[in-house]
CSV table of C-alpha atoms and ligand atoms in Angstrom, one decimal:
chain,number,residue,atom,x,y,z
A,1,MET,CA,82.6,103.3,63.7
A,2,ARG,CA,84.0,99.8,64.4
A,3,SER,CA,81.2,97.2,64.1
A,4,ALA,CA,80.5,95.4,67.4
A,5,LYS,CA,81.0,92.1,65.5
A,6,ASP,CA,84.6,93.0,64.7
A,7,PHE,CA,85.6,94.0,68.3
A,8,PHE,CA,87.1,90.6,69.1
A,9,ARG,CA,88.8,90.0,65.8
A,10,PRO,CA,92.7,90.2,66.0
A,11,LEU,CA,93.9,93.6,64.6
A,12,ALA,CA,96.7,91.9,62.6
A,13,VAL,CA,97.0,88.7,60.6
A,14,GLY,CA,98.6,86.1,62.9
A,15,ALA,CA,98.0,88.0,66.2
A,16,PRO,CA,96.3,86.0,69.0
A,17,ALA,CA,92.5,86.4,69.5
A,18,PRO,CA,91.6,89.1,72.0
A,19,VAL,CA,90.4,88.1,75.4
A,20,ARG,CA,86.6,88.2,75.9
A,21,GLU,CA,86.9,88.9,79.6
A,22,VAL,CA,89.7,90.3,81.7
A,23,PRO,CA,91.1,87.4,83.6
A,24,PHE,CA,91.0,88.2,87.3
A,25,ARG,CA,94.4,87.6,88.7
A,26,PRO,CA,95.4,89.0,92.1
A,27,SER,CA,97.1,92.4,91.7
A,28,ARG,CA,97.0,93.9,95.1
A,29,MET,CA,100.4,95.5,94.7
A,30,ILE,CA,102.0,96.6,91.4
A,31,HIS,CA,105.6,96.8,92.6
A,32,PHE,CA,107.8,99.2,90.6
A,33,PHE,CA,111.5,98.6,89.9
A,34,ASP,CA,114.0,100.3,87.7
A,35,PRO,CA,115.4,97.6,85.4
A,36,GLY,CA,118.4,99.7,84.5
A,37,ASN,CA,119.5,99.8,88.1
A,38,GLU,CA,121.6,96.7,88.5
A,39,LYS,CA,121.2,96.7,92.3
A,40,MET,CA,117.4,96.8,92.0
A,41,ALA,CA,117.3,94.3,89.2
A,42,ALA,CA,119.4,91.8,91.3
A,43,LYS,CA,116.6,91.9,94.0
A,44,VAL,CA,113.9,90.8,91.5
A,45,PRO,CA,114.1,87.0,92.2
A,46,ALA,CA,113.6,87.7,95.9
A,47,LEU,CA,110.7,90.0,95.2
A,48,VAL,CA,108.8,87.6,92.9
A,49,PRO,CA,107.2,85.5,95.7
A,50,ARG,CA,106.4,88.6,97.8
A,51,VAL,CA,104.3,90.5,95.2
A,52,ASP,CA,101.4,89.9,92.9
A,53,VAL,CA,102.8,92.1,90.1
A,54,LEU,CA,106.3,93.2,89.3
A,55,LEU,CA,106.5,96.2,87.0
A,56,GLY,CA,109.7,97.2,85.1
A,57,ASN,CA,109.4,101.0,84.9
A,58,LEU,CA,110.8,102.7,81.8
A,59,GLU,CA,109.0,106.1,82.2
A,60,ASP,CA,109.2,108.8,84.8
A,61,ALA,CA,111.8,108.4,87.5
A,62,VAL,CA,114.1,106.9,84.9
A,63,ALA,CA,116.4,109.7,83.6
A,64,ALA,CA,116.5,110.5,79.9
A,65,ASP,CA,120.1,109.2,79.5
A,66,ARG,CA,119.1,105.9,81.3
A,67,LYS,CA,116.1,105.0,79.1
A,68,GLU,CA,117.8,102.5,76.9
A,69,ALA,CA,119.6,100.9,79.8
A,70,ALA,CA,116.3,100.4,81.5
A,71,ARG,CA,114.7,98.9,78.4
A,72,HIS,CA,117.6,96.5,77.9
A,73,GLY,CA,117.8,95.8,81.6
A,74,LEU,CA,114.1,94.7,81.5
A,75,VAL,CA,114.8,92.3,78.6
A,76,LYS,CA,117.7,90.8,80.5
A,77,THR,CA,115.8,90.5,83.8
A,78,ALA,CA,112.7,89.0,82.1
A,79,ARG,CA,114.7,86.4,80.3
A,80,ALA,CA,116.6,85.4,83.5
A,81,THR,CA,113.7,85.2,85.9
A,82,ASP,CA,111.1,82.6,86.5
A,83,PHE,CA,108.1,84.6,87.6
A,84,GLY,CA,105.8,81.6,88.5
A,85,ALA,CA,102.3,82.9,89.2
A,86,THR,CA,103.6,86.5,89.6
A,87,GLN,CA,102.7,88.8,86.8
A,88,LEU,CA,105.3,90.8,84.9
A,89,TRP,CA,104.2,94.2,83.7
A,90,THR,CA,106.0,97.2,82.2
A,91,ARG,CA,105.3,100.9,82.1
A,92,VAL,CA,106.5,102.2,78.8
A,93,ASN,CA,107.3,105.8,78.0
A,94,SER,CA,104.4,108.1,77.0
A,95,LEU,CA,103.3,107.9,73.4
A,96,ASP,CA,104.5,111.4,72.5
A,97,SER,CA,108.1,110.7,73.8
A,98,PRO,CA,111.1,109.6,71.6
A,99,TRP,CA,111.2,106.2,73.4
A,100,ALA,CA,107.7,104.7,73.3
A,101,LEU,CA,107.9,103.1,69.9
A,102,ASP,CA,111.3,101.4,70.6
A,103,ASP,CA,110.0,100.4,74.1
A,104,LEU,CA,107.0,98.5,72.5
A,105,VAL,CA,108.9,97.0,69.6
A,106,THR,CA,111.8,95.8,71.7
A,107,LEU,CA,109.8,94.4,74.6
A,108,VAL,CA,107.1,92.7,72.6
A,109,THR,CA,109.5,91.1,70.2
A,110,GLU,CA,112.1,90.1,72.8
A,111,ILE,CA,110.1,89.2,75.9
A,112,GLY,CA,106.4,89.3,74.8
A,113,ASP,CA,105.9,85.8,76.0
A,114,LYS,CA,106.7,86.9,79.5
A,115,LEU,CA,104.8,90.2,79.6
A,116,ASP,CA,101.3,90.2,80.9
A,117,VAL,CA,100.4,93.8,80.8
A,118,VAL,CA,101.8,97.1,79.2
A,119,MET,CA,101.0,100.2,81.3
A,120,VAL,CA,100.6,103.2,79.1
A,121,PRO,CA,101.0,106.6,80.8
A,122,LYS,CA,99.3,109.9,80.1
A,123,VAL,CA,96.5,108.4,78.1
A,124,GLU,CA,94.2,111.2,76.9
A,125,GLY,CA,91.5,109.3,75.0
A,126,ALA,CA,90.5,106.2,73.1
A,127,GLN,CA,92.8,107.2,70.2
A,128,ASP,CA,95.9,106.4,72.4
A,129,ILE,CA,94.6,102.9,73.2
A,130,HIS,CA,93.7,102.3,69.5
A,131,TYR,CA,97.2,103.1,68.5
A,132,VAL,CA,98.7,100.8,71.0
A,133,ASP,CA,96.1,98.1,70.3
A,134,ARG,CA,97.0,97.9,66.6
A,135,LEU,CA,100.8,98.1,67.2
A,136,LEU,CA,100.7,95.4,69.8
A,137,ALA,CA,98.7,93.1,67.4
A,138,GLN,CA,101.4,93.6,64.7
A,139,LEU,CA,104.2,92.9,67.1
A,140,GLU,CA,102.5,89.9,68.6
A,141,ALA,CA,102.1,88.5,65.1
A,142,ARG,CA,105.7,89.1,64.4
A,143,ALA,CA,106.8,87.5,67.7
A,144,ARG,CA,104.3,84.6,67.1
A,145,LEU,CA,102.8,85.1,70.5
A,146,THR,CA,99.9,82.9,71.4
A,147,ARG,CA,98.2,85.0,74.0
A,148,PRO,CA,97.4,88.7,73.8
A,149,ILE,CA,99.3,91.3,75.9
A,150,LEU,CA,96.8,93.4,77.9
A,151,VAL,CA,96.9,97.2,78.3
A,152,HIS,CA,96.6,99.3,81.4
A,153,ALA,CA,96.1,103.1,81.2
A,154,ILE,CA,97.2,105.7,83.7
A,155,LEU,CA,94.6,108.3,84.4
A,156,GLU,CA,96.9,111.3,84.8
A,157,THR,CA,95.6,114.1,82.5
A,158,ALA,CA,92.5,116.2,82.6
A,159,ALA,CA,91.6,115.0,79.1
A,160,GLY,CA,92.0,111.4,80.3
A,161,VAL,CA,89.6,112.0,83.2
A,162,ALA,CA,87.1,113.7,80.9
A,163,ASN,CA,87.3,110.6,78.5
A,164,VAL,CA,87.8,107.9,81.1
A,165,GLU,CA,84.7,105.9,80.0
A,166,GLU,CA,85.8,105.7,76.3
A,167,ILE,CA,89.3,104.8,77.5
A,168,ALA,CA,88.0,101.9,79.6
A,169,GLY,CA,86.0,100.5,76.7
A,170,ALA,CA,88.4,101.3,73.9
A,171,SER,CA,89.7,97.7,73.3
A,172,PRO,CA,89.2,94.2,74.6
A,173,ARG,CA,92.9,94.5,75.7
A,174,MET,CA,92.0,97.0,78.4
A,175,GLN,CA,92.9,95.3,81.7
A,176,GLY,CA,92.5,98.3,84.0
A,177,ILE,CA,93.2,101.9,84.9
A,178,SER,CA,95.4,103.4,87.7
A,179,LEU,CA,95.0,106.9,89.1
A,180,GLY,CA,98.2,108.9,88.5
A,181,PRO,CA,97.8,111.7,91.1
A,182,ALA,CA,101.2,113.4,90.6
A,183,ASP,CA,100.9,114.1,86.8
A,184,LEU,CA,97.2,114.6,87.1
A,185,ALA,CA,97.7,117.3,89.8
A,186,ALA,CA,100.2,119.1,87.5
A,187,ASP,CA,98.0,118.8,84.4
A,188,ARG,CA,95.0,120.1,86.3
A,189,ARG,CA,97.0,122.9,87.8
A,190,MET,CA,96.2,121.8,91.3
A,191,LYS,CA,98.4,123.6,93.9
A,192,THR,CA,99.9,120.6,95.5
A,193,THR,CA,103.6,119.5,95.3
A,194,ARG,CA,103.4,115.9,96.2
A,195,VAL,CA,102.8,112.4,94.9
A,196,GLY,CA,99.3,111.4,95.9
A,197,GLY,CA,97.8,111.4,99.4
A,198,GLY,CA,95.9,114.3,101.1
A,199,HIS,CA,96.8,117.9,101.8
A,200,PRO,CA,96.3,119.7,105.1
A,201,GLY,CA,94.8,122.7,103.4
A,202,TYR,CA,92.0,120.8,101.7
A,203,LEU,CA,89.4,120.8,104.5
A,204,VAL,CA,86.0,121.6,105.7
A,205,ARG,CA,85.5,123.5,108.9
A,206,ALA,CA,82.5,123.1,111.3
A,207,ASP,CA,80.1,126.0,111.4
A,208,PRO,CA,80.7,128.8,113.9
A,209,GLY,CA,78.7,128.7,117.2
A,210,PRO,CA,76.2,131.4,118.1
A,211,ALA,CA,77.4,134.9,117.4
A,212,GLY,CA,79.6,136.3,120.1
A,213,SER,CA,80.6,132.8,121.5
A,214,GLY,CA,84.1,133.2,120.3
A,215,ASP,CA,84.3,129.6,119.3
A,216,PRO,CA,88.1,129.2,119.4
A,217,ASP,CA,88.0,125.4,118.7
A,218,ARG,CA,85.9,125.0,115.6
A,219,PRO,CA,87.0,121.6,114.3
A,220,ALA,CA,88.1,121.1,110.7
A,221,TYR,CA,88.3,117.9,108.8
A,222,GLN,CA,90.8,117.1,106.0
A,223,GLN,CA,89.0,115.9,102.8
A,224,ASP,CA,90.2,113.4,100.2
A,225,LEU,CA,91.5,115.3,97.2
A,226,TRP,CA,91.2,112.2,95.1
A,227,HIS,CA,87.7,111.0,95.9
A,228,TYR,CA,86.0,112.4,92.8
A,229,THR,CA,88.6,111.0,90.4
A,230,ILE,CA,88.8,107.6,92.0
A,231,ALA,CA,85.0,107.2,92.1
A,232,ARG,CA,84.7,108.2,88.5
A,233,MET,CA,87.5,105.8,87.5
A,234,VAL,CA,85.9,102.9,89.4
A,235,ASP,CA,82.5,103.5,87.7
A,236,ALA,CA,84.2,103.6,84.2
A,237,CYS,CA,86.1,100.4,85.0
A,238,ALA,CA,83.2,98.5,86.5
A,239,ALA,CA,80.9,99.5,83.6
A,240,HIS,CA,83.5,98.0,81.2
A,241,GLY,CA,84.5,94.9,83.2
A,242,ILE,CA,88.1,96.1,83.8
A,243,LEU,CA,90.0,96.7,87.1
A,244,PRO,CA,90.6,100.0,88.9
A,245,TYR,CA,93.8,100.8,91.0
A,246,TYR,CA,95.1,103.6,93.1
A,247,GLY,CA,98.6,104.6,91.9
A,248,PRO,CA,101.6,105.9,93.8
A,249,PHE,CA,101.9,107.3,97.3
A,250,GLY,CA,105.1,109.2,97.4
A,251,ASP,CA,105.7,109.8,101.1
A,252,ILE,CA,107.3,106.5,101.8
A,253,GLY,CA,107.9,107.2,105.5
A,254,ASP,CA,104.2,108.0,106.2
A,255,VAL,CA,103.0,104.4,106.3
A,256,THR,CA,99.8,105.5,108.2
A,257,ALA,CA,98.6,107.9,105.5
A,258,CYS,CA,99.6,105.5,102.8
A,259,GLU,CA,97.4,102.8,104.4
A,260,ASP,CA,94.5,105.2,104.7
A,261,GLN,CA,94.8,106.3,101.1
A,262,PHE,CA,95.0,102.7,99.9
A,263,ARG,CA,92.0,101.7,102.1
A,264,ASN,CA,89.8,104.5,100.8
A,265,ALA,CA,90.6,103.2,97.3
A,266,PHE,CA,89.8,99.6,98.3
A,267,LEU,CA,86.5,100.5,99.9
A,268,LEU,CA,85.5,102.5,96.8
A,269,GLY,CA,86.2,99.5,94.5
A,270,CYS,CA,89.9,99.4,93.6
A,271,VAL,CA,91.7,96.1,93.6
A,272,GLY,CA,95.2,97.3,94.2
A,273,ALA,CA,97.8,100.1,94.3
A,274,TRP,CA,101.4,100.7,93.3
A,275,SER,CA,104.2,100.0,95.7
A,276,LEU,CA,107.2,102.2,95.2
A,277,HIS,CA,109.2,100.8,98.1
A,278,PRO,CA,109.2,97.4,99.8
A,279,VAL,CA,107.5,98.9,102.9
A,280,GLN,CA,104.4,99.5,100.8
A,281,ILE,CA,104.1,95.9,99.6
A,282,ASP,CA,102.8,94.7,103.0
A,283,ILE,CA,100.5,97.7,103.3
A,284,ALA,CA,98.9,96.9,100.0
A,285,ARG,CA,98.7,93.2,100.9
A,286,LYS,CA,96.9,94.0,104.1
A,287,VAL,CA,94.6,96.6,102.7
A,288,PHE,CA,93.6,95.0,99.4
A,289,SER,CA,92.8,91.6,101.0
A,290,PRO,CA,89.4,91.6,102.7
A,291,SER,CA,89.7,91.1,106.5
A,292,PRO,CA,89.1,87.6,107.8
A,293,GLU,CA,86.2,89.0,109.9
A,294,ASP,CA,84.6,90.5,106.8
A,295,VAL,CA,85.0,87.3,104.9
A,296,ALA,CA,83.5,85.2,107.7
A,297,TRP,CA,80.6,87.6,107.8
A,298,ALA,CA,80.1,87.5,104.0
A,299,HIS,CA,79.9,83.7,104.2
A,300,ARG,CA,77.4,83.9,107.0
A,301,VAL,CA,75.1,86.1,104.9
A,302,ILE,CA,75.5,84.0,101.8
A,303,GLU,CA,74.6,80.8,103.7
A,304,ALA,CA,71.7,82.4,105.4
A,305,MET,CA,70.3,83.9,102.2
A,306,GLY,CA,70.1,80.5,100.4
A,307,ASP,CA,69.2,81.2,96.8
A,308,GLY,CA,70.0,84.9,97.3
A,309,THR,CA,66.4,86.2,97.2
A,310,GLY,CA,64.2,87.5,100.0
A,311,ALA,CA,65.3,89.0,103.3
A,312,VAL,CA,66.7,87.7,106.6
A,313,MET,CA,67.8,89.3,109.9
A,314,ILE,CA,71.3,88.5,111.1
A,315,ASP,CA,72.5,90.1,114.4
A,316,GLY,CA,69.8,92.7,114.0
A,317,LYS,CA,70.9,93.7,110.5
A,318,MET,CA,68.6,93.3,107.5
A,319,GLN,CA,70.0,91.3,104.6
A,320,ASP,CA,68.5,91.1,101.2
A,321,ASP,CA,69.5,90.4,97.6
A,322,ALA,CA,71.7,93.5,97.5
A,323,THR,CA,73.7,92.7,100.6
A,324,TYR,CA,73.9,89.1,99.3
A,325,LYS,CA,75.6,90.4,96.1
A,326,GLN,CA,78.0,92.6,98.2
A,327,CYS,CA,78.9,89.6,100.2
A,328,ARG,CA,79.5,87.6,97.1
A,329,VAL,CA,82.0,90.3,95.9
A,330,VAL,CA,83.9,89.9,99.2
A,331,ALA,CA,83.8,86.1,99.3
A,332,GLU,CA,84.8,85.7,95.6
A,333,LEU,CA,87.8,88.1,96.0
A,334,ALA,CA,88.8,86.2,99.2
A,335,ASP,CA,88.7,82.9,97.3
A,336,ALA,CA,90.9,84.3,94.5
A,337,LEU,CA,93.4,85.8,96.9
A,338,ALA,CA,93.5,82.6,99.1
A,339,ALA,CA,94.3,80.5,96.1
A,340,ARG,CA,97.5,82.6,95.7
A,341,ASP,CA,98.3,83.3,99.4
A,342,PRO,CA,98.3,80.2,101.7
A,343,GLU,CA,98.8,82.2,104.8
A,344,LEU,CA,95.8,84.4,104.0
A,345,ALA,CA,93.8,81.2,103.1
A,346,GLU,CA,94.5,79.9,106.6
A,347,ARG,CA,93.4,83.1,108.3
A,348,TYR,CA,90.1,83.1,106.3
A,349,ARG,CA,89.6,79.4,107.3
A,350,ALA,CA,90.2,80.1,111.0
A,351,ALA,CA,87.8,83.2,111.0
A,352,ARG,CA,85.0,81.2,109.3
A,353,ALA,CA,85.5,78.4,111.8
A,354,ALA,CA,85.4,80.9,114.8
A,355,SER,CA,82.3,82.6,113.4
A,356,ALA,CA,80.5,79.2,112.9
A,357,ASP,CA,81.4,78.2,116.5
A,358,ALA,CA,80.1,81.6,117.9
A,359,GLU,CA,76.9,81.1,115.9
A,360,GLY,CA,76.5,77.6,117.2
A,361,GLU,CA,76.9,78.8,120.8
A,362,GLY,CA,74.4,81.6,120.2
A,363,ARG,CA,71.7,79.1,119.2
B,401,LIG,C1,102.0,108.5,88.2
B,401,LIG,O1,102.6,108.2,87.2
B,401,LIG,C2,101.6,109.8,88.6
B,401,LIG,O2,101.9,110.7,87.9
B,401,LIG,O3,101.1,109.9,89.7
B,402,LIG,MG1,102.9,110.0,86.0
């Protein structure tokens, strides 16, 4: 067992000290690009101001004979790009693949100073994080990095789901976890053939009417295939102070269902999702930013609650310590996003002003 007092000691001589808290940086959309595809890589500078996170993908969707081109393309793009406040992440190949070791060695030694987070796919348990943790420390020391690279796990195996709590708490490097519905479906032997989202066959039907009524129009409601896993992932992340994300939504043309899936994740506690196509960037920005109306309401409750204890009635709704805390979550997220997104900041300001005016008129 590792002693608690050693948890924040660097795992290699010369490696930077681990972070004690995951820095909250907006990451509403983790935008994937293939760094070996020159056309895509050329679009990176234009994407930087539009997204919170750019992720150079080396794993699935990059063919086996393009793996090295993708790795070297990422080194080239990272060196040539000024990312400003936008984060640069990478998804390396899975730890049992022939590419993972070279991915980590090359990227940390060549562009470690530019990389914020390494996403590790197909994580099955704490042992996978411990391996990456030590290796990153050795490489950081070799590259003389002064800040640690964080680690993000994809939850996409049945073992990973069974061990999600130990994964979330495996290292101070753990930044967050994303749901990987496509690989998870395969690993669990689900009978779907898609990347995330719902399925028309997964439904609950209303009870039949009285015997003999025929009842031709019994309504049925589609259910969310991912509810259990997302909720479990959110609890594991919240318990360990790291951030949960929905992953990919593969039906690029179905922007409505994508928005719904992202919103379910947001309401359950996720802070962002992957965007696989530029059209999904704006969906994620909209969904993972609290609405101006919710932000204005949150501030109304916070102001009315004073020190946050006791109870007040606002517009007929009871508010107490617990709703005050929920409102703080919304208001603090809005502040963090507004600091990065001036247009959103203005919409929040206008909604709060309108809400204060309406309240003044109501008095
Ligand atoms: C993502 O990698 C997934 O498998 O859904
Ligand atoms: Mg996957």
